[in-house]
Coordinates of N, CA and C in Angstrom, one line a residue:
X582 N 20.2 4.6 12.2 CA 18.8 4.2 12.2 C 18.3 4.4 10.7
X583 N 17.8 3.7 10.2 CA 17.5 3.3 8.7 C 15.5 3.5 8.9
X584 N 14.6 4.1 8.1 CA 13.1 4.8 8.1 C 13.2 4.0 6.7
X585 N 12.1 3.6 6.7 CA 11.2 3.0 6.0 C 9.9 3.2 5.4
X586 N 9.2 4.0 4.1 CA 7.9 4.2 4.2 C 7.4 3.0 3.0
X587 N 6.1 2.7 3.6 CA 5.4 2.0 2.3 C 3.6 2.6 3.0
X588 N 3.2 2.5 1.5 CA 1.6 2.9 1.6 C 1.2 1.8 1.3
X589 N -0.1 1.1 1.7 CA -0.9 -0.1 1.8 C -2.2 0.1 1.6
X590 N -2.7 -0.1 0.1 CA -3.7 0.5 -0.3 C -4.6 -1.4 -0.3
X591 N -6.1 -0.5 0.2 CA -6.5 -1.8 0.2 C -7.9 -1.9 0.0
X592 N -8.2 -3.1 -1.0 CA -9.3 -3.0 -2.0 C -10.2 -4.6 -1.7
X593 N -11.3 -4.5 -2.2 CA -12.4 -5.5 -2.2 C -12.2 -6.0 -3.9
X594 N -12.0 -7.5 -3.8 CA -12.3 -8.2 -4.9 C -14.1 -8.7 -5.0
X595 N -13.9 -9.3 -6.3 CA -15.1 -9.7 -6.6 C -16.3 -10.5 -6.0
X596 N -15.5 -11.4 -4.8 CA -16.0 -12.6 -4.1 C -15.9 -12.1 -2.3
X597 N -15.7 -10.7 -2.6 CA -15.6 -9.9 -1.4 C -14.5 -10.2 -0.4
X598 N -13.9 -10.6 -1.2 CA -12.5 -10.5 0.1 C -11.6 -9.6 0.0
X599 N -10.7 -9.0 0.6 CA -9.9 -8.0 0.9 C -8.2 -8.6 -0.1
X600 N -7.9 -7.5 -0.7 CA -6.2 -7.7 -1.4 C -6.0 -6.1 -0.8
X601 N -4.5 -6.3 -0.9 CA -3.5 -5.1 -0.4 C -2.6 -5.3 -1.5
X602 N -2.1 -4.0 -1.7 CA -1.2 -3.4 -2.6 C -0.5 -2.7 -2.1
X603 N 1.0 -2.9 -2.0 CA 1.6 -1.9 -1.4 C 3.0 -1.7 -2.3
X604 N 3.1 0.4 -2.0 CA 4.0 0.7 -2.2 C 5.0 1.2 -1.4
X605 N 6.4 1.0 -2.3 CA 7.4 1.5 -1.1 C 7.8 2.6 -1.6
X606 N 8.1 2.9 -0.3 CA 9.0 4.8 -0.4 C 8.1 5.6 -1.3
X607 N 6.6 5.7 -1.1 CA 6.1 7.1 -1.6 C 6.5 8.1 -1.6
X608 N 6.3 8.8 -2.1 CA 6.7 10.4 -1.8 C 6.0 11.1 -0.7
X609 N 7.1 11.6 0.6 CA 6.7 11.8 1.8 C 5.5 12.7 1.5
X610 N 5.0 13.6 0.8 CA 4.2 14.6 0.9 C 2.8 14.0 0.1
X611 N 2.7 13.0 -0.1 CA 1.5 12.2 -0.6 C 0.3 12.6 -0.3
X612 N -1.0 13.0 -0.7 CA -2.1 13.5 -0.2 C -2.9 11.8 -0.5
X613 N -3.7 12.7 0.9 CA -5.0 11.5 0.6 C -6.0 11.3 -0.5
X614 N -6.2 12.9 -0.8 CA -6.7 12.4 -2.4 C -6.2 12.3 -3.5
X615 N -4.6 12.6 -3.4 CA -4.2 11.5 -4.3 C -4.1 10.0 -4.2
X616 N -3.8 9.7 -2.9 CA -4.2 8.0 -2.9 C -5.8 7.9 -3.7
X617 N -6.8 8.6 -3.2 CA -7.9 8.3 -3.0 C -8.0 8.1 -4.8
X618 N -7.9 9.0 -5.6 CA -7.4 9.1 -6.9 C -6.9 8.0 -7.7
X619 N -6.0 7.3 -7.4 CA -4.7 6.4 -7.5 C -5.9 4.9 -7.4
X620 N -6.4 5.0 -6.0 CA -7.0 3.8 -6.2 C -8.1 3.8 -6.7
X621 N -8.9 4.9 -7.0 CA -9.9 4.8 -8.1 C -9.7 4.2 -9.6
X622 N -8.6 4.6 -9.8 CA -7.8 4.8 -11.0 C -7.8 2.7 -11.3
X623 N -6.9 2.4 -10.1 CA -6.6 0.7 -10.6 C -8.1 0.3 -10.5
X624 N -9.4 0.7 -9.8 CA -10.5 -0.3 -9.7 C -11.4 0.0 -11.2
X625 N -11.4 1.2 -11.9 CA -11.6 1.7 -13.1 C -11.4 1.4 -14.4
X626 N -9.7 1.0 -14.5 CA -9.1 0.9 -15.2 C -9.4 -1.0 -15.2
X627 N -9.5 -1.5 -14.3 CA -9.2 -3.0 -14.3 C -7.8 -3.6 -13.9
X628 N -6.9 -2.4 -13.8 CA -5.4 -2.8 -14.1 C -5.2 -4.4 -13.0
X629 N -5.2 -5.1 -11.7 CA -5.1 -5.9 -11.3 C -6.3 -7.2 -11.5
X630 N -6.2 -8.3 -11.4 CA -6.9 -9.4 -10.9 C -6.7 -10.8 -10.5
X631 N -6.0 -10.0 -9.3 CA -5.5 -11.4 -8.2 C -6.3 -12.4 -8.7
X632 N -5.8 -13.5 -8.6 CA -6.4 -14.9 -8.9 C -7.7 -14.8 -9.5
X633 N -7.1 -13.8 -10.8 CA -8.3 -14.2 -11.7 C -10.3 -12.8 -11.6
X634 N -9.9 -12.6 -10.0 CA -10.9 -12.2 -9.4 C -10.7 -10.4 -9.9
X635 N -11.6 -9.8 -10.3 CA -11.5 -8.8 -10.3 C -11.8 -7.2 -9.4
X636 N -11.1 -6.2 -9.1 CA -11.3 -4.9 -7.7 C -12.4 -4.7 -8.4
X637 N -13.3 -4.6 -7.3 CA -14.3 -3.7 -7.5 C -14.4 -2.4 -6.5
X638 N -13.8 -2.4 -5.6 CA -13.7 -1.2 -4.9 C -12.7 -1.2 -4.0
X639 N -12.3 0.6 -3.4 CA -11.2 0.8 -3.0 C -11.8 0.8 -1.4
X640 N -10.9 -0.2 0.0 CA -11.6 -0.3 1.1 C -10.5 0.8 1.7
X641 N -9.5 1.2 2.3 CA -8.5 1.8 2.7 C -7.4 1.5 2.5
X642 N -6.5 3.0 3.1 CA -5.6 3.2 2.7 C -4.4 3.8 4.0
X643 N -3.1 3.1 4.2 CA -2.6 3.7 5.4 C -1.2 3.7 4.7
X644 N -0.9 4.7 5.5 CA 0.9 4.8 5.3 C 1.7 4.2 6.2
X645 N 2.8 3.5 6.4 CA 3.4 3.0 7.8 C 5.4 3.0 7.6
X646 N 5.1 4.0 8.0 CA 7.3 4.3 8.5 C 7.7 3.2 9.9
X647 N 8.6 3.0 9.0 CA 9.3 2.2 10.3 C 10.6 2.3 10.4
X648 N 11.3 2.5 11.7 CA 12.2 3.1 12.0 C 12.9 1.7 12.5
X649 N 14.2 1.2 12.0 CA 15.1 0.0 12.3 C 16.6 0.6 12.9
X650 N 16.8 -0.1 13.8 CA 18.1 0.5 14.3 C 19.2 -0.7 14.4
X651 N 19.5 -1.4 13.9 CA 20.4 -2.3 13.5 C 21.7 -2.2 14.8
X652 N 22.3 -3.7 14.9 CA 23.3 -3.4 16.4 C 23.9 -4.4 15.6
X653 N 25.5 -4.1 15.6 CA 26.3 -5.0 15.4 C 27.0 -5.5 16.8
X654 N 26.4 -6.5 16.8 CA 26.7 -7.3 18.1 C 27.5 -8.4 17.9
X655 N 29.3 -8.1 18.7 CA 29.9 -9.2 18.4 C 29.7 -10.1 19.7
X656 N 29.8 -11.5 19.4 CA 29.5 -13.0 20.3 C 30.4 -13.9 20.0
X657 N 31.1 -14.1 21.3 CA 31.6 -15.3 21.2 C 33.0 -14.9 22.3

């Protein structure tokens, strides 16, 4: 079985629609205020601007593991 983690941080652009950023394989022990932190940081900084558009704020943030169990299945 093969786990999977990514965090999906997710922000309001300028014209108020929703972008996601996601990382993979955080570090399992991640606090929320360090996300909380993290995404203050890119809407502050300026660092992204999808199509031009600029974050103006951080909407949420979730973590999601996913657990894959692969089957080698012979056919025929």
């Amino acid at each position: 079985m093969e786990t999977s983690m990514n965090l999906i941080m997710t922000f309001l652009n300028q014209s108020n629609s929703r972008m996601s950023l996601t990382v993979q394989d955080p570090r399992e022990d991640i606090t929320e205020a360090e996300i909380k932190e993290a995404m203050e940081l890119v809407v502050s900084k300026n660092i992204f601007s999808p199509n031009g558009l600029d974050l103006v704020s951080a909407v949420d943030a979730k973590v999601i593991v996913t657990e894959t169990t692969p089957f080698d299945l012979v056919i025929g």
